[in-house]
Steps between C-alpha positions, in 0.01 A plus 500: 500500500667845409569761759464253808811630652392806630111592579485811500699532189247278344211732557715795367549283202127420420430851550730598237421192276106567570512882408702486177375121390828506299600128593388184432186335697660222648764798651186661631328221649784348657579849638113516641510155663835571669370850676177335556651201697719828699148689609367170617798441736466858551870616428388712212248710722784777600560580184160510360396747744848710472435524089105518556441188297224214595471151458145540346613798301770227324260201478236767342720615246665132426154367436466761258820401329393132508209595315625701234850504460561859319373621844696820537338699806659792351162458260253508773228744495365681264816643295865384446738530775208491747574295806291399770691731728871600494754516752430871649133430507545126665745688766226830532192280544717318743549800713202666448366141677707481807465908521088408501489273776750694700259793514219273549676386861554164386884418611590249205871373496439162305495602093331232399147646581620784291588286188185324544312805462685564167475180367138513530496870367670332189230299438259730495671798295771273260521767264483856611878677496354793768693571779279313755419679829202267713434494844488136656228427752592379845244235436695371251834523720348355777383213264789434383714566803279170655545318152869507529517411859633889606238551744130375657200606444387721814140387637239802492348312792626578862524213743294517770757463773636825407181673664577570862202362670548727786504811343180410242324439856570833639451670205157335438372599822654829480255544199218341693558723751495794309162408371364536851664819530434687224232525219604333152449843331796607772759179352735609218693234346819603287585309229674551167260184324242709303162467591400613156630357184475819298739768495526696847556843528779554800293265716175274548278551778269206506222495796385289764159371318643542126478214260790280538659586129743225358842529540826383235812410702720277338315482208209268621185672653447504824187607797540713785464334803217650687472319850760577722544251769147432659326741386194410225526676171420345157731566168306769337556780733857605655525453879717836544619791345778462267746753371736392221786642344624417173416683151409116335376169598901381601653621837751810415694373769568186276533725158739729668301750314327853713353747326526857567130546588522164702464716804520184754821372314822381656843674366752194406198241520559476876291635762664824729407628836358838292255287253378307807421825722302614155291174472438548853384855451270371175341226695402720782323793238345196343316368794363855617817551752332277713671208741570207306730216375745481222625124340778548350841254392757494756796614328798646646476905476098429630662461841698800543388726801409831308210239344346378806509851609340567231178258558500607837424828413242411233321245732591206232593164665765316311455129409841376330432188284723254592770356245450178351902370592586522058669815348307444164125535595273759682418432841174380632291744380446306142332270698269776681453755374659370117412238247371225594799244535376162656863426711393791687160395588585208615731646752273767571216235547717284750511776718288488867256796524552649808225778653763840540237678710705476823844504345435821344329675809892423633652808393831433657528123356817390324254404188354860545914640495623286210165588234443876593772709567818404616717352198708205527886522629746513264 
């Protein structure tokens, strides 16, 4: 067999041989077989990727030849000297690639997603000589990240032992407490999961009483739940009052996207010590100025002392929603006062109803100290 000694020199010499089909066909086939048995054994990989040259992109173009032996892909396309796609534009579709994902956040150090991409960008335009600038999909990254074995598919579902029991439980009868305490017209939940699936204008208000609207997260419909805890409510009518931010029916907070007449928004998609004194401020005009209760996700500038001053001085009482245990997901309110997910019910469910009467008469309880006012220690 001719150019066995050296591997990588083989595939240098089909190249050549392929690309001017000046020598014989025997020379050519031999020369084919000889880098194919190197890719299989994988010790002709490094330089493939190094010169930007595929396995599939060879076989394609040997079939060809096998076919019709005048093959010259120098007479692809529409015109003479018309190829597929030369050198500069292999290299700038190349880059162009890798630059895409990079700026899509998707680390990729493994190039073979990259020329798998272009091989199958080949197929579907053979013949166009453009300088080629597309933007790959992370679906199809992450697709073929798990075909090649780079990475695992992450489940959208969160294990249940990631809820902690003891903090669904307080926060539960926190809210069942409230209930006794205030009117529902007085209980303003935050949330940035539109209530409306039609454009917003700086923020939805939706009612206690309102007609539950459907709701698009994650590109499936979804009903807001309207019983809290206990309490009876059917699913045409919301349970509280809602106030959403968010210009569309996707959180901004997950777009990374605030508009300049968003006037709830967040600078840096992160919530500040400033935007959470607003909110505070917002709730309170909304309910009449009146003594009442604010749920609301627990995130980190939310417990900052100028904020609880802040509700102390607008009569709100603070409810943090506990975290779930996973840096990916929401907390618990997607399973309150959010789409309907059925892990959370079930937790939620499993929970003992207690009657809060007498535990919230205790003014000076450690429940009372750890849900009202007094943050947690750092």
């Amino acid at each position: 067999m001719l150019f066995k000694a050296n591997h990588q020199e083989n595939a240098l010499q089909f190249w050549r041989l392929l690309m001017n089909t000046t020598e014989s066909a025997s020379q050519c086939e031999e020369a084919f077989l000889s880098f194919e048995s190197a890719y299989n054994v994988r010790k002709g990989i490094a330089w493939c990727e190094e010169n930007g040259i595929t396995y599939r992109m060879m076989k394609n173009y040997y079939d060809k030849w096998l076919i019709n032996p005048s093959f010259n892909p120098d007479n692809i396309g529409r015109g003479v000297s018309q190829r597929a796609f030369s050198q500069e534009e292999e290299a700038k579709i190349y880059d162009n690639l890798l630059s895409n994902y990079t700026y899509q956040g998707i680390p990729i150090s493994d190039k073979l997603i990259a020329e798998e991409f272009m091989n199958a960008y080949r197929l579907k335009h053979p013949y166009t000589t453009r300088n080629h600038y597309f933007q790959a999909s992370k679906g199809f990254a992450w697709r073929s990240k798990i075909r090649n074995d780079i990475t695992s598919r992450r489940s959208n579902k969160i294990p249940k032992n990631d809820l902690d029991q003891k903090d669904v439980e307080l926060f539960m009868n926190a809210v069942e407490a409230v209930f006794e305490t205030f009117l529902p017209e007085r209980i303003v939940n935050v949330d940035e999961i539109p209530v409306h699936v039609e454009q917003q204008t700086q923020f939805t208000i939706a009612r206690r009483g309102d007609p539950t609207p459907p709701v698009k997260k994650n590109c499936s419909p979804k009903l807001i739940i309207t019983a809290v805890c206990g309490i009876t409510a059917n699913y045409d009518k919301l349970p509280i009052t809602f106030i959403v931010k968010g210009k569309s029916a996707v959180c901004q907070r997950n777009l990374g996207v605030h508009h300049p007449n968003q006037t709830l928004a967040t600078p840096k998609e992160k919530a500040n010590a400033d935007s959470c004194k607003d909110l505070i401020s917002f709730v309170s005009k909304c309910i009449g100025n009146e003594p009442g209760c604010l749920i609301w996700d627990a995130y980190g500038s939310h417990w900052v002392e100028d904020v609880w001053e802040t509700a102390e001085i607008c009569d709100l009482q603070l409810i943090p929603i506990p975290k779930n245990g996973t840096p990916y997901y929401q907390p618990l309110d997607f399973g309150v006062f959010g789409p309907l997910q059925s892990s959370y019910n079930s937790n939620i469910k499993a929970l003992p109803r207690r009657n809060m009467s007498q535990l919230v008469a205790k003014q000076n309880s450690s429940y009372h100290r750890m849900w009202k006012w007094y943050p947690p220690q750092k």
